[in-house]
Amino acid sequence: MRNHTPVTEFLLMGIPHTTGLENVLFVFFLAFYLLTLLGNLLILLAILTSSNLHTTMYFFLGNLSVFDIFFPSVSSPKMMLYLMGQSRIISHQGCASQIFFYHFLGCTECFLYTVMAYDRFAAICHPLRYTVIMNHRVCTVMTLGTWMGSCLHASVLTFLVFKLPYCGPNEVDNFFCDIPVVLPLACADTSLAQTVSFTNVGAVALMCFLLILTSYTRIVISILKISSSEGRRRAFSTCSAHLTSILLFYGPVVLIYLQPASSPWLDSVVQVLNNIVTPSLNPLIYTLRNKDVKLALRKALIQGVHTCGA
């Protein structure tokens, strides 16, 4: 170890097998990144300006929009810079920051989907007690819990990865730093970090998934007891957007962290879907079939146009 020079920076290799496609990839990522920012900012605008949307469900949806703005911002700006021809080098601290914020925001979103599922469970299964169950204090505790739990989760993983010495190759086989591509570069035993990261990510994902599954099992049972078909349709429609987002979120998590064998190209493609595409789809998923959000957004935009015209 004393004969090796510690690594102070890493080289991001980008998406495998895409040499010569830098301009196409830049346009693709820029378009989705701008779409993500615009869509989620519009949802926040609608929620903040409409008193009709100042409810528990839209409070959590607003939180989701905030995280969908920050989540792609962890990797997209740096990636677009090197696609434009700038340096692919990222500092040791920059790489650690990417891993921390990626897992902090990803874990927070995982917890947030679980809380949103519980909110739908309380609204559909206990409608008369809904305002008591999901009162302001409960919502505040749940929100702070997601932030603090995610911060602890990300801090443990980042500490374990970067307490290891890095003194050999510094080529990160992806377009941003993440545990599966950074750990193999360490020049020490990585078994503890691998075990804890696999167990930690798997335990968080599995726990949240089981809680979501429990909530929706109870929801389906309650919906099937509704006598009118119109009532069942409306109840299912309130949950469809949330279920779609959950599937888009959990699919990449399973493929990246729980697959037995790793494929750099497949990992990069799945990470693109998880980091860039999914956050841009959430605004569409939650607004296309939501009349309240569309009406509030239309009013906010009309009011903004009139204000600018005046």
CSV table of N, CA, C and O in Angstrom, one decimal, residues 42-86:
chain,number,residue,atom,x,y,z
A,42,LEU,N,-44.0,22.9,-12.7
A,42,LEU,CA,-45.4,23.2,-13.0
A,42,LEU,C,-46.3,22.6,-11.9
A,42,LEU,O,-47.3,23.2,-11.5
A,43,ILE,N,-46.0,21.3,-11.5
A,43,ILE,CA,-46.8,20.6,-10.5
A,43,ILE,C,-46.7,21.4,-9.2
A,43,ILE,O,-47.7,21.6,-8.5
A,44,LEU,N,-45.5,21.8,-8.8
A,44,LEU,CA,-45.3,22.6,-7.6
A,44,LEU,C,-46.0,23.9,-7.7
A,44,LEU,O,-46.7,24.3,-6.7
A,45,LEU,N,-46.0,24.5,-8.9
A,45,LEU,CA,-46.8,25.8,-9.0
A,45,LEU,C,-48.3,25.6,-8.8
A,45,LEU,O,-48.9,26.4,-8.1
A,46,ALA,N,-48.8,24.5,-9.4
A,46,ALA,CA,-50.2,24.2,-9.2
A,46,ALA,C,-50.6,24.0,-7.8
A,46,ALA,O,-51.6,24.5,-7.3
A,47,ILE,N,-49.8,23.2,-7.1
A,47,ILE,CA,-50.0,22.9,-5.7
A,47,ILE,C,-49.9,24.1,-4.8
A,47,ILE,O,-50.8,24.3,-3.9
A,48,LEU,N,-48.9,24.9,-5.0
A,48,LEU,CA,-48.7,26.1,-4.1
A,48,LEU,C,-49.8,27.2,-4.3
A,48,LEU,O,-50.1,27.9,-3.4
A,49,THR,N,-50.3,27.3,-5.6
A,49,THR,CA,-51.2,28.4,-5.9
A,49,THR,C,-52.6,28.1,-5.7
A,49,THR,O,-53.5,29.0,-5.7
A,50,SER,N,-53.0,26.8,-5.6
A,50,SER,CA,-54.4,26.4,-5.5
A,50,SER,C,-54.7,25.9,-4.1
A,50,SER,O,-54.1,25.0,-3.6
A,51,SER,N,-55.6,26.6,-3.5
A,51,SER,CA,-56.0,26.2,-2.1
A,51,SER,C,-56.7,24.9,-2.1
A,51,SER,O,-56.7,24.2,-1.1
A,52,ASN,N,-57.3,24.5,-3.3
A,52,ASN,CA,-58.0,23.2,-3.3
A,52,ASN,C,-57.0,22.0,-3.3
A,52,ASN,O,-57.4,20.9,-3.0
A,53,LEU,N,-55.7,22.3,-3.5
A,53,LEU,CA,-54.7,21.2,-3.5
A,53,LEU,C,-53.9,21.2,-2.3
A,53,LEU,O,-52.9,20.5,-2.2
A,54,HIS,N,-54.3,22.0,-1.3
A,54,HIS,CA,-53.6,22.0,0.0
A,54,HIS,C,-54.1,20.9,0.9
A,54,HIS,O,-54.7,21.2,2.0
A,55,THR,N,-53.9,19.7,0.4
A,55,THR,CA,-54.4,18.5,1.1
A,55,THR,C,-53.2,17.6,1.3
A,55,THR,O,-52.1,17.8,0.8
A,56,THR,N,-53.4,16.6,2.1
A,56,THR,CA,-52.3,15.6,2.4
A,56,THR,C,-51.7,15.0,1.2
A,56,THR,O,-50.5,14.9,1.0
A,57,MET,N,-52.6,14.5,0.3
A,57,MET,CA,-52.1,13.8,-0.9
A,57,MET,C,-51.3,14.7,-1.7
A,57,MET,O,-50.2,14.3,-2.2
A,58,TYR,N,-51.7,15.9,-1.9
A,58,TYR,CA,-50.9,16.8,-2.8
A,58,TYR,C,-49.7,17.4,-2.0
A,58,TYR,O,-48.7,17.8,-2.7
A,59,PHE,N,-49.7,17.4,-0.7
A,59,PHE,CA,-48.5,17.7,0.0
A,59,PHE,C,-47.4,16.7,-0.3
A,59,PHE,O,-46.2,17.1,-0.5
A,60,PHE,N,-47.7,15.4,-0.3
A,60,PHE,CA,-46.7,14.4,-0.6
A,60,PHE,C,-46.3,14.4,-2.1
A,60,PHE,O,-45.2,14.2,-2.4
A,61,LEU,N,-47.3,14.7,-2.9
A,61,LEU,CA,-47.0,14.8,-4.3
A,61,LEU,C,-46.0,16.0,-4.6
A,61,LEU,O,-45.1,15.9,-5.4
A,62,GLY,N,-46.2,17.1,-3.9
A,62,GLY,CA,-45.3,18.2,-4.0
A,62,GLY,C,-43.9,17.8,-3.5
A,62,GLY,O,-42.9,18.2,-4.2
A,63,ASN,N,-43.8,17.0,-2.4
A,63,ASN,CA,-42.5,16.5,-2.0
A,63,ASN,C,-41.8,15.7,-3.1
A,63,ASN,O,-40.6,15.8,-3.4
A,64,LEU,N,-42.6,14.8,-3.7
A,64,LEU,CA,-42.1,14.0,-4.8
A,64,LEU,C,-41.6,14.8,-6.0
A,64,LEU,O,-40.6,14.5,-6.5
A,65,SER,N,-42.3,15.9,-6.3
A,65,SER,CA,-41.8,16.8,-7.4
A,65,SER,C,-40.5,17.4,-7.0
A,65,SER,O,-39.6,17.6,-7.9
A,66,VAL,N,-40.3,17.8,-5.8
A,66,VAL,CA,-39.0,18.4,-5.3
A,66,VAL,C,-37.9,17.4,-5.5
A,66,VAL,O,-36.8,17.7,-6.1
A,67,PHE,N,-38.1,16.1,-5.1
A,67,PHE,CA,-37.1,15.1,-5.3
A,67,PHE,C,-36.9,14.8,-6.7
A,67,PHE,O,-35.7,14.4,-7.1
A,68,ASP,N,-37.9,14.8,-7.6
A,68,ASP,CA,-37.7,14.5,-9.0
A,68,ASP,C,-37.0,15.6,-9.7
A,68,ASP,O,-36.5,15.4,-10.8
A,69,ILE,N,-36.9,16.8,-9.1
A,69,ILE,CA,-36.1,17.9,-9.6
A,69,ILE,C,-34.6,17.6,-9.3
A,69,ILE,O,-33.7,17.8,-10.1
A,70,PHE,N,-34.4,17.3,-8.0
A,70,PHE,CA,-33.0,17.1,-7.5
A,70,PHE,C,-32.3,15.8,-8.0
A,70,PHE,O,-31.1,15.7,-8.2
A,71,PHE,N,-33.1,14.7,-8.1
A,71,PHE,CA,-32.6,13.4,-8.4
A,71,PHE,C,-31.8,13.4,-9.7
A,71,PHE,O,-30.6,12.9,-9.7
A,72,PRO,N,-32.3,13.8,-10.8
A,72,PRO,CA,-31.5,13.8,-12.0
A,72,PRO,C,-30.4,14.8,-12.0
A,72,PRO,O,-29.4,14.7,-12.8
A,73,SER,N,-30.5,15.8,-11.1
A,73,SER,CA,-29.5,16.9,-11.0
A,73,SER,C,-28.2,16.3,-10.4
A,73,SER,O,-27.1,17.0,-10.5
A,74,VAL,N,-28.2,15.1,-9.8
A,74,VAL,CA,-27.0,14.5,-9.2
A,74,VAL,C,-26.1,14.1,-10.3
A,74,VAL,O,-24.8,14.3,-10.2
A,75,SER,N,-26.6,13.6,-11.5
A,75,SER,CA,-25.7,13.1,-12.5
A,75,SER,C,-25.8,13.8,-13.8
A,75,SER,O,-24.8,13.9,-14.6
A,76,SER,N,-26.9,14.4,-14.2
A,76,SER,CA,-27.1,15.0,-15.5
A,76,SER,C,-26.2,16.1,-15.9
A,76,SER,O,-25.6,16.2,-17.0
A,77,PRO,N,-26.0,17.2,-15.0
A,77,PRO,CA,-25.2,18.3,-15.4
A,77,PRO,C,-23.7,17.9,-15.8
A,77,PRO,O,-23.2,18.3,-16.8
A,78,LYS,N,-23.1,17.1,-14.9
A,78,LYS,CA,-21.7,16.6,-15.2
A,78,LYS,C,-21.7,15.8,-16.5
A,78,LYS,O,-20.8,15.9,-17.3
A,79,MET,N,-22.7,14.9,-16.7
A,79,MET,CA,-22.7,14.1,-17.9
A,79,MET,C,-22.8,14.9,-19.1
A,79,MET,O,-22.1,14.7,-20.1
A,80,MET,N,-23.7,15.9,-19.1
A,80,MET,CA,-23.9,16.8,-20.3
A,80,MET,C,-22.6,17.6,-20.6
A,80,MET,O,-22.3,17.9,-21.7
A,81,LEU,N,-21.9,18.0,-19.5
A,81,LEU,CA,-20.7,18.8,-19.7
A,81,LEU,C,-19.6,18.0,-20.5
A,81,LEU,O,-19.0,18.5,-21.4
A,82,TYR,N,-19.4,16.7,-20.1
A,82,TYR,CA,-18.4,15.9,-20.8
A,82,TYR,C,-18.9,15.4,-22.1
A,82,TYR,O,-18.1,15.2,-23.0
A,83,LEU,N,-20.2,15.4,-22.4
A,83,LEU,CA,-20.7,15.1,-23.7
A,83,LEU,C,-20.5,16.3,-24.6
A,83,LEU,O,-20.4,16.1,-25.9
A,84,MET,N,-20.3,17.5,-24.1
A,84,MET,CA,-20.0,18.6,-24.9
A,84,MET,C,-18.5,18.8,-25.1
A,84,MET,O,-18.1,19.7,-25.8
A,85,GLY,N,-17.8,17.8,-24.6
A,85,GLY,CA,-16.3,17.8,-24.9
A,85,GLY,C,-15.5,18.3,-23.7
A,85,GLY,O,-14.2,18.3,-23.8
A,86,GLN,N,-16.1,18.6,-22.6
A,86,GLN,CA,-15.3,19.0,-21.4
A,86,GLN,C,-14.8,17.8,-20.7
A,86,GLN,O,-15.1,16.6,-21.0
